[in-house]
XYZ file of C-alpha atoms in Angstrom:
547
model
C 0.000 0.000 0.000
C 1.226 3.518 -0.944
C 0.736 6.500 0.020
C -2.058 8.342 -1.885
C -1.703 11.969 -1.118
C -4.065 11.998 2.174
C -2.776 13.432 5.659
C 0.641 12.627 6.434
C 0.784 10.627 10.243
C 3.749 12.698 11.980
C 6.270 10.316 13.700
C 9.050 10.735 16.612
C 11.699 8.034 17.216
C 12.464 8.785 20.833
C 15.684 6.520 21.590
C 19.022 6.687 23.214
C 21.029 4.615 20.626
C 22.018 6.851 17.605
C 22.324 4.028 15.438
C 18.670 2.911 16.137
C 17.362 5.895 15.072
C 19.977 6.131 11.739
C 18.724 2.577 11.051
C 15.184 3.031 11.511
C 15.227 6.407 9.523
C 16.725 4.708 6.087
C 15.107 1.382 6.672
C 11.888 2.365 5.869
C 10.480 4.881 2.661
C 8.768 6.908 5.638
C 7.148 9.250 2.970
C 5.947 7.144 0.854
C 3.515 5.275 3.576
C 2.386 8.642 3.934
C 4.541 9.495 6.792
C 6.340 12.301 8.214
C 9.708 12.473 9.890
C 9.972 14.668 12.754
C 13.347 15.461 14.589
C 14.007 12.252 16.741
C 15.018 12.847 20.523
C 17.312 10.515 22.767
C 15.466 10.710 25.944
C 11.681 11.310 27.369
C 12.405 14.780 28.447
C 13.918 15.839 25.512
C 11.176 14.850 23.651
C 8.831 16.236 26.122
C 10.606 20.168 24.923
C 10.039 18.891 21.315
C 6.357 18.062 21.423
C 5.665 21.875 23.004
C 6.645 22.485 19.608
C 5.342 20.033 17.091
C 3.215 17.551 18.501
C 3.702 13.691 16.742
C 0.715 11.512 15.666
C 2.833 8.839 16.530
C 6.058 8.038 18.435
C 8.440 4.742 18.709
C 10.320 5.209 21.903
C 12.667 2.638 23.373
C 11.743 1.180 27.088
C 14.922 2.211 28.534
C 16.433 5.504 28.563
C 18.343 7.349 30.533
C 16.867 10.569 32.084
C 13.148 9.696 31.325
C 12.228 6.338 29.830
C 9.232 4.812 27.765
C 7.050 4.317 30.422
C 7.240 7.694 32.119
C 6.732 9.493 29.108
C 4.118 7.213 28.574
C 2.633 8.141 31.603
C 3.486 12.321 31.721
C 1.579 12.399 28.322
C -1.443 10.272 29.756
C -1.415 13.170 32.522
C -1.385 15.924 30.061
C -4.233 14.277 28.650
C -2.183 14.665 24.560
C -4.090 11.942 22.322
C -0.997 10.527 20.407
C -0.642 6.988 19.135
C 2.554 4.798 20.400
C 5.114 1.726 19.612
C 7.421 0.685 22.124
C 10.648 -0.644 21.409
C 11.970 -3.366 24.099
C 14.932 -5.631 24.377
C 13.951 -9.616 25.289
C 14.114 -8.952 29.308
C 11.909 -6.155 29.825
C 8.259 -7.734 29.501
C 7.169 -5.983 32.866
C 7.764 -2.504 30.900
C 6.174 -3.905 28.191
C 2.756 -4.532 30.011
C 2.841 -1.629 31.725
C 3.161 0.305 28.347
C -0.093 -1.214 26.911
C -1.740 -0.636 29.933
C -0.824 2.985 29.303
C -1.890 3.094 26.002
C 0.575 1.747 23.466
C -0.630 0.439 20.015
C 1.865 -2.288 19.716
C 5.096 -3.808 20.903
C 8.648 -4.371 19.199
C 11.788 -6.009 20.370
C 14.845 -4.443 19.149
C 16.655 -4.830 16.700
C 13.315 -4.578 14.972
C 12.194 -6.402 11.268
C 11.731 -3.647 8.928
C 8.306 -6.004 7.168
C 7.228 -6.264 10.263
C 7.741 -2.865 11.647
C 6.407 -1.536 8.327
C 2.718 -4.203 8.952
C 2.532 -2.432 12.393
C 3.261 1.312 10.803
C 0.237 0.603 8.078
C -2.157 -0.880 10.423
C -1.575 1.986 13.083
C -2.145 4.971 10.226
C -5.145 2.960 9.159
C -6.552 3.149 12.508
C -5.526 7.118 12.739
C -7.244 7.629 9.697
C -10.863 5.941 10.477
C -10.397 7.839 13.927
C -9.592 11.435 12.144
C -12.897 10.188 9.996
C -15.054 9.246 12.820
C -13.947 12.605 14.643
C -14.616 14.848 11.501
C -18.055 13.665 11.356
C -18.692 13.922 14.776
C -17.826 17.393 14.820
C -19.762 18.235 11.383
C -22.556 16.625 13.342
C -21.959 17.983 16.821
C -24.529 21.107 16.453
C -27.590 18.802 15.646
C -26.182 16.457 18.356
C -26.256 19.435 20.555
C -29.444 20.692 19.667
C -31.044 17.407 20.070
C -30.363 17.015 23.720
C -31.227 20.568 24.449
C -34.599 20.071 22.861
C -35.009 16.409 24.736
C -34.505 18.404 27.975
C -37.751 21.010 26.995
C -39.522 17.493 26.210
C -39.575 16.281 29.336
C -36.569 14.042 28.444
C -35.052 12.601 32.546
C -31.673 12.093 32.992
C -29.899 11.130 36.277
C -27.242 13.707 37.555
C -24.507 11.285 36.433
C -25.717 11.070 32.449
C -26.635 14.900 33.081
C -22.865 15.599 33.623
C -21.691 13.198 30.810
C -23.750 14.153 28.545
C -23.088 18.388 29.154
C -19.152 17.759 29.343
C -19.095 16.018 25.962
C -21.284 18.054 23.831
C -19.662 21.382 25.454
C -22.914 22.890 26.769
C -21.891 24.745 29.581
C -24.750 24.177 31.912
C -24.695 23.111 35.762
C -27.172 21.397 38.192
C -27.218 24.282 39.698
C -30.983 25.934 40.072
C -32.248 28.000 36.256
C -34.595 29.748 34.677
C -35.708 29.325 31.226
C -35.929 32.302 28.716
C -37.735 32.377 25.399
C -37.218 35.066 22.992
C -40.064 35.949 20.510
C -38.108 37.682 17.976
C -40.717 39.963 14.751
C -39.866 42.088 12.484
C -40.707 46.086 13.340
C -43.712 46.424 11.074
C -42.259 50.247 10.303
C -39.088 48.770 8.636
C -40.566 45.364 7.252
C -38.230 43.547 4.795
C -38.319 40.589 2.808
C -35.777 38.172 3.998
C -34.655 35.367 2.223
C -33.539 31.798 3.622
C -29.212 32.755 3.768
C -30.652 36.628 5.267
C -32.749 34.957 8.227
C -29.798 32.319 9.133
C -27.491 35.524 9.028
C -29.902 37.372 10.851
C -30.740 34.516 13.816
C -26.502 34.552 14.253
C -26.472 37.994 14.657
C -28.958 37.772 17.522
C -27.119 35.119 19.545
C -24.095 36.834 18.717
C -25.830 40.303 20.509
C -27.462 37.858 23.226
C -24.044 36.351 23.890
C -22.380 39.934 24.094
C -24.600 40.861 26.299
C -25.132 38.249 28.475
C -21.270 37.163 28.598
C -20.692 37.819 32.957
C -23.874 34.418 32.754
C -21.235 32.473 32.190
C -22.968 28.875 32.442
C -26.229 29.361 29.819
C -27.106 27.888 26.028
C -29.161 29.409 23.925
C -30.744 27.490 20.668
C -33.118 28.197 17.786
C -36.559 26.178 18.856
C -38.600 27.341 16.078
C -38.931 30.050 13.335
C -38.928 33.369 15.768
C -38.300 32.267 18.724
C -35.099 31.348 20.668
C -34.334 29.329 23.755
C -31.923 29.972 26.363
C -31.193 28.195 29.861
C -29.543 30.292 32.181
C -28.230 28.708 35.824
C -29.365 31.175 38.248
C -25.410 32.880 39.445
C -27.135 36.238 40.198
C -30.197 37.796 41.354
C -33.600 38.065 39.615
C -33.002 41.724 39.112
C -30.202 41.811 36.995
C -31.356 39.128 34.969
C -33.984 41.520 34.457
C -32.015 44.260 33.676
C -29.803 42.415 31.150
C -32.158 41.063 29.283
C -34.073 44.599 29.078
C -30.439 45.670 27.779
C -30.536 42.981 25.074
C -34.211 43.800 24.146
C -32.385 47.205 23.342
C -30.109 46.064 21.573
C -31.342 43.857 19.658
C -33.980 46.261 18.469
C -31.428 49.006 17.969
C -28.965 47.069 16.296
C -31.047 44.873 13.677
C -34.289 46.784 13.980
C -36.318 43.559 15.369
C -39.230 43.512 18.249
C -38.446 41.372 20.408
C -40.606 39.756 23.876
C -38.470 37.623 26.516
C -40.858 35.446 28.747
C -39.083 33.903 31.479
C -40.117 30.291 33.524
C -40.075 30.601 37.442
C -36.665 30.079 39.813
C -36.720 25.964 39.068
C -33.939 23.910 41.082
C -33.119 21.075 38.636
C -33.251 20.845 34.740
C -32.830 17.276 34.854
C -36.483 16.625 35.963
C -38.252 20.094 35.353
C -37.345 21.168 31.908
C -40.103 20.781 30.237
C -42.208 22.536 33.236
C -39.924 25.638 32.963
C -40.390 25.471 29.386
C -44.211 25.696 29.821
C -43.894 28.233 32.482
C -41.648 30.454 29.889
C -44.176 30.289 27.121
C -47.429 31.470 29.694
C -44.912 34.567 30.698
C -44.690 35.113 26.738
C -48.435 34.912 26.550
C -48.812 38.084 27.896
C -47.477 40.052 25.745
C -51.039 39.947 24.309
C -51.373 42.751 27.316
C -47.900 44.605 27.386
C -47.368 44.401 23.565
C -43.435 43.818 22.036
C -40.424 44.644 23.832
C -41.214 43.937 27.480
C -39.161 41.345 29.383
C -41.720 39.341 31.548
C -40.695 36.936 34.100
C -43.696 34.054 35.554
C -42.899 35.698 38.694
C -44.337 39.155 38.228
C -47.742 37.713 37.774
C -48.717 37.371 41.164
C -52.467 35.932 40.716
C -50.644 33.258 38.881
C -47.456 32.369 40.790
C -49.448 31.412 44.081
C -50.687 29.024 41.688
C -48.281 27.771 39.700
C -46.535 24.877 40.892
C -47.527 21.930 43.189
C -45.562 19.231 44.449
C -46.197 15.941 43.439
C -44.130 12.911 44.716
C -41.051 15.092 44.500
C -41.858 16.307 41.188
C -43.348 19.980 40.368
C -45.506 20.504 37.046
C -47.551 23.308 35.970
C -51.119 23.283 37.666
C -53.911 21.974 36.436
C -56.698 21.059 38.512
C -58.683 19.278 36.057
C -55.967 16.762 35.797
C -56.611 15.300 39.354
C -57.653 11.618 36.960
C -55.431 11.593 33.881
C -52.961 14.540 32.405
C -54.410 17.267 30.224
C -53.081 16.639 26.309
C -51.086 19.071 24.482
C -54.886 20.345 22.763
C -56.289 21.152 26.439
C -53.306 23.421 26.729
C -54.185 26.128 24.794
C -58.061 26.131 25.877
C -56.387 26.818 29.225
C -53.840 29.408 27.915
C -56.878 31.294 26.249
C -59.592 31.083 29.244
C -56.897 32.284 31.635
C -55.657 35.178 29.743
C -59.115 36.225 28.832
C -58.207 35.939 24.874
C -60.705 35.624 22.847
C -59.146 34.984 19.299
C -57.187 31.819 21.042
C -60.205 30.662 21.984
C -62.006 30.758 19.216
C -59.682 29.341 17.346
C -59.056 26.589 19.881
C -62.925 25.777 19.452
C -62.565 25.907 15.811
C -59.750 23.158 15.891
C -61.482 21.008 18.247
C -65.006 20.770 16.770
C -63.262 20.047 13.182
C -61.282 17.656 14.249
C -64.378 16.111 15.953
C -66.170 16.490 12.597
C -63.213 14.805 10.534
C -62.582 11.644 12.481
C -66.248 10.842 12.266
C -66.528 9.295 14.937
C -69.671 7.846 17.161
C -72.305 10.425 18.151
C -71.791 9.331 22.185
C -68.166 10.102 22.030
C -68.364 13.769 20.695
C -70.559 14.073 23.287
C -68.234 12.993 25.737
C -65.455 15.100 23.932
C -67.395 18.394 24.452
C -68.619 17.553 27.599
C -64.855 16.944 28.909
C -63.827 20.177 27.411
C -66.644 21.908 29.474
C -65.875 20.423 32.612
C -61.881 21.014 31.980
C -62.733 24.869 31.431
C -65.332 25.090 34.109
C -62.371 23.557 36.397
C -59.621 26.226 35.155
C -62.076 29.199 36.129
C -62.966 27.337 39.591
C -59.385 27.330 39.995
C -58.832 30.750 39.567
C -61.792 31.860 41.255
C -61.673 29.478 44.327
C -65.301 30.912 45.112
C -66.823 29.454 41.700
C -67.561 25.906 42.505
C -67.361 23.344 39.418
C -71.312 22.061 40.022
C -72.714 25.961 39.981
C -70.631 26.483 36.864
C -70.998 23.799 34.879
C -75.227 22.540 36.056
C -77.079 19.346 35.946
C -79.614 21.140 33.214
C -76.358 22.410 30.746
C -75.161 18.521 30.737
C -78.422 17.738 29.719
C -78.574 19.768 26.922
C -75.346 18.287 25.774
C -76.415 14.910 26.217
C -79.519 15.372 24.134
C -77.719 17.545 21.399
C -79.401 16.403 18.138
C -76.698 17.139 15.537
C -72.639 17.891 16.105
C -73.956 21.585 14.742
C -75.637 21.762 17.800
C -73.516 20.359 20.147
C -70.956 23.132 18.847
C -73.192 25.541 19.448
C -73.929 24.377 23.231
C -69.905 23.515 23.805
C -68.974 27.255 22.341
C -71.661 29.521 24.166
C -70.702 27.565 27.628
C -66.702 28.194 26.994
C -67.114 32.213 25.958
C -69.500 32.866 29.187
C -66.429 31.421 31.048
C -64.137 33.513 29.575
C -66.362 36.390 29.837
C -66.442 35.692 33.210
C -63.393 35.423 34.278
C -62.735 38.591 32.183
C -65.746 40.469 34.193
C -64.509 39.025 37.957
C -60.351 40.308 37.257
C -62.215 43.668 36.170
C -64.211 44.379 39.465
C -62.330 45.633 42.099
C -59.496 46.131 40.047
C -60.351 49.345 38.476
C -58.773 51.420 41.260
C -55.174 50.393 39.777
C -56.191 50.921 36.389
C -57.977 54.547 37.427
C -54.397 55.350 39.344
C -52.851 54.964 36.248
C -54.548 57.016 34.293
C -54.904 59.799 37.041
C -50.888 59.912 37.072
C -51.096 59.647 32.617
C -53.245 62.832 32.769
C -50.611 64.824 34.372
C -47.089 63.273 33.943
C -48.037 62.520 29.471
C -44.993 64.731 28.602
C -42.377 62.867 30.794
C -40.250 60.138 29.604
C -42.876 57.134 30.750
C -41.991 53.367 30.418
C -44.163 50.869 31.524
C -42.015 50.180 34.601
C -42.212 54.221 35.565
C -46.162 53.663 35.241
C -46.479 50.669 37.135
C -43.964 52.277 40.215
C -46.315 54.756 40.228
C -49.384 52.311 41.249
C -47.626 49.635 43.381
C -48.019 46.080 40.749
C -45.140 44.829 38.497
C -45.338 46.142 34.621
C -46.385 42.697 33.866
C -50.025 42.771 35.761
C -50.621 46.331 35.180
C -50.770 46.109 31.184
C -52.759 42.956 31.830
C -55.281 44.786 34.399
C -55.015 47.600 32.024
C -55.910 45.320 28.860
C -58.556 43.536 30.882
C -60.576 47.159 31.842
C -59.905 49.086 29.151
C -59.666 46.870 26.122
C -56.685 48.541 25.012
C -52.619 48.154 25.423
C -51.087 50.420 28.077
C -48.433 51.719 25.683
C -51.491 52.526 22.887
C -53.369 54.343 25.843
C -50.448 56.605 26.368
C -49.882 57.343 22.744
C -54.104 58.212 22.408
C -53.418 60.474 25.413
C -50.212 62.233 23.752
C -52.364 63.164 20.780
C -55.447 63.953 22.217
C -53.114 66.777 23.954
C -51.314 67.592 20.802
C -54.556 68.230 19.078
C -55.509 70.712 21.897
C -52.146 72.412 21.535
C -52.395 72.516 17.367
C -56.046 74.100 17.762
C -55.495 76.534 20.671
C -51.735 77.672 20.552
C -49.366 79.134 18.301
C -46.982 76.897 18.977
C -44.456 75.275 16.267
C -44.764 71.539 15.846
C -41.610 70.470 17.199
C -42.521 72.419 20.557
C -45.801 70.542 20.897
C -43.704 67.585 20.139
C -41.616 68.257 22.907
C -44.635 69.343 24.787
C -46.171 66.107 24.997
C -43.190 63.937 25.425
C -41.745 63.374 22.047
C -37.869 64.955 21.584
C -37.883 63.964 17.410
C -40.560 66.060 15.760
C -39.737 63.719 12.271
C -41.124 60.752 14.924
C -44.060 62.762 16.372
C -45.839 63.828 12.764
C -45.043 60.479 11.151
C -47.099 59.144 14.810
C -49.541 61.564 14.422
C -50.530 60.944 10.844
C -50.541 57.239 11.915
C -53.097 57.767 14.559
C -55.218 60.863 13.412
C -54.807 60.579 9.383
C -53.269 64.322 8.669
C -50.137 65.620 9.752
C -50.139 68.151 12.631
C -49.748 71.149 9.500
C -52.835 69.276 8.114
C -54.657 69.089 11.545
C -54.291 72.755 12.679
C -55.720 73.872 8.333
């Protein structure tokens, strides 16, 4: 076998005999096997020096040397943890440093003098070997993302591991993440609908780099975290918990910024509850991340919302089960809610509407499709009544299950004539319970929500955030926009524009002020940014407004 022009295996003789290494060097064509001949070196230390330099694929070192011998070296490069390949030359009476060689590591054994055809058998098979290894390795690493990505994803699936695997499995694939306690954090990444663009396949895969590469900047004092692409839109990171809630907070309101100012993207974090162990609550913190990210049906784009700063929830949120924690869900007390029961939760505790609508809409033609017995839709619909009933009686501790869902409405079901009618029955029952939780958060919340506005009314023109807001009234940003939403019907952040230009009108009519002072006026420093908002909102520029 000759070389054919692949990698070239470097060797080092490492011997004390001069004449050994002579011999062995014009014995055998070492280029033409596809070998290359490195400076030899007489003893282990030497060679030691040399390796700092060029590190060999392969060394033949003689047993006994003075200064350092076979074995030692043997042994100082297992320490240093170097991944080389080895031959040991021995003479007949030195079998004990023979087996302790190959229990270190070495490929083969030679005594000295050695044959040249049979050196030259050992060379070939030894390169061989080195070559389906450098094979195996390349593909491994070509490979190692999806590998990566894989176990990441297993762990948000409710994938178990013991602590031992856990470890293993982390150290191997380079994912630098602890058993310490973490939080999960999704990012909901959108394009700002002022600069929309039409992004090709290469543009979004440069453009979903660029954010980790911004979330890694910015995050780089969390040392131990990973964050991966889930789906289209929306990233996943795992942070172990090495500081405090608030500065997690403030980071990731610093990346928000920066992502947005940087590549002109909205972008929503929702963040899972404090969780102790990602080997057995993954896929719970995953859950809890995505209700956080619900919200931003209240607070709109661009608002970091932890689990934790919805405090109607979080009293709620976990229970402890046999050691294990899992989102709540009442209803489940006989068999676990599916995947489908999820979002009818989602929508009936957020007070959403669309979601559940469209949950109702998936359900009843999926009912419709599978054509199945008249009975079982029956008992379909009548399930998904009594899971929703139990979600609002869970909220509401006050609503009991029997005066929600009555003896009379189960009849009605049960006699349903047609699957047109048992829609009908299933889909007025599930809207009066979202109506009704909608109507019970509104009622004795209003005083928040009236705050608010009483402080809007005088303070329009300062620089507001939704944190400044919500300081003002005592609740986290989180549960005011959501109060807000509930009362109102309207986003927080809209509700403060209306306000702005409701003013601005009054100032356009009834002053002789320029634009850009009324601008300023009513809290906005670029004028360009006020008119373009203005002729958004009103239809006319201010010039146009005040004709």
């Amino acid at each position: 076998m000759k070389h054919n022009g692949g990698n070239y295996m470097k060797v080092m003789v490492i011997d004390d005999e001069a004449i050994v290494i002579k011999g062995l060097s014009m014995l055998i064509p070492w280029g033409e096997y596809g070998f290359e001949w490195l400076p030899p070196a007489e003893n282990g230390r030497n060679a030691l020096e040399q390796m700092a330099c060029i590190m060999p694929h392969l060394i033949i070192v003689d047993c006994q040397m003075p200064i350092m011998g076979g074995v030692e070296l043997l042994t100082e490069i297992r320490n240093r943890k170097w991944s080389m390949k080895s031959i040991i030359l021995s003479g007949h009476d030195e079998f004990d440093y023979v087996r302790q060689a190959l229990q270190l590591g070495a490929s083969d054994y030679l005594l000295k003098p050695p044959d040249t055809d049979m050196m030259l058998e050992v060379l070939i098979k030894i390169k061989k070997e080195w070559e389906e290894e450098n094979r195996r390795n390349h593909q491994l690493q070509e490979n190692m993302p999806l590998i990566r990505d894989r176990f990441l994803r297993s762990l948000l699936e409710g994938a178990r591991l013991n602590k031992k695997l856990f470890m293993e499995k982390t150290a191997y694939l380079k994912v630098p993440l602890t058993l310490q306690p973490f939080r999960m954090v999704l990012l909901q990444i959108e394009q700002d609908p002022e600069t929309l663009r039409n992004y090709n396949y290469e543009d979004q895969q440069l453009m979903n780099f660029a954010i980790q590469n911004i979330a890694e900047e910015t995050l780089q004092r969390w040392e131990n975290k990973c964050m991966f692409l889930k789906k289209s839109g929306q990233f996943v990171m795992i942070i172990n918990m090495s500081f405090a809630m608030e500065e997690l907070r403030r980071d990731l309101q610093h990346l928000v910024i920066n992502i947005k100012q940087t590549l002109k993207y909205f972008v929503t974090v929702g963040i899972s509850a404090h969780n102790e162990q990602l080997v057995l609550e993954g896929k719970m913190a995953y859950e809890q991340a995505q209700m956080a990210l619900e919200y931003k049906y209240y607070t709109g784009p661009n608002e970091v919302i932890f689990i934790d700063d919805l405090d109607w929830e979080m009293s709620k949120s976990k229970r402890k089960n046999d050691g294990r924690e899992s989102l709540i869900t009442e209803a489940s007390t006989t068999e676990e809610i599916s995947t489908a029961y999820e979002r009818l939760r989602m929508a009936l505790k957020i007070g959403n509407l669309q979601e559940l609508e469209d949950w109702m809409h998936s359900f009843f033609n999926e009912l419709q499709e599978k054509e199945i017995t008249i009975p079982l839709t029956k008992t379909e619909s009548l399930q998904a009544m009594i899971y929703g009933a139990s979600v609002i009686s869970e909220l509401h501790p006050k609503l009991q299950l029997d005066h929600l869902l009555t003896a009379e409405q189960i009849q009605y079901v049960v006699a349903a004539a047609t699957l047109q009618e048992l829609s009908q029955i299933c889909k007025t029952f599930l809207r009066y319970l979202l109506q009704l939780t909608v109507d019970l958060r509104k009622s004795g919340r209003n005083n928040v929500v009236e705050a608010a506005k009483t402080m809007l009314e005088t303070k329009y023109a300062s620089n507001l955030s939704l944190d400044t807001i919500a300081k003002e009234v005592f609740v986290s940003p989180v549960y005011l926009s959501f109060l807000f939403k509930q009362v109102e019907g309207i986003n927080l952040t809209d509700y403060v524009t209306q306000v702005r230009m409701d003013k601005a009108k009054e100032l356009l009519l009834g002053s002789n002020l320029k634009t850009y002072e009324i601008a300023n006026q009513v809290g906005y420093q670029d004028e360009k940014y006020f008119s373009r908002l203005f002729k958004k909102k009103i239809g006319m520029t201010p010039t146009e407004f005040r004709q």
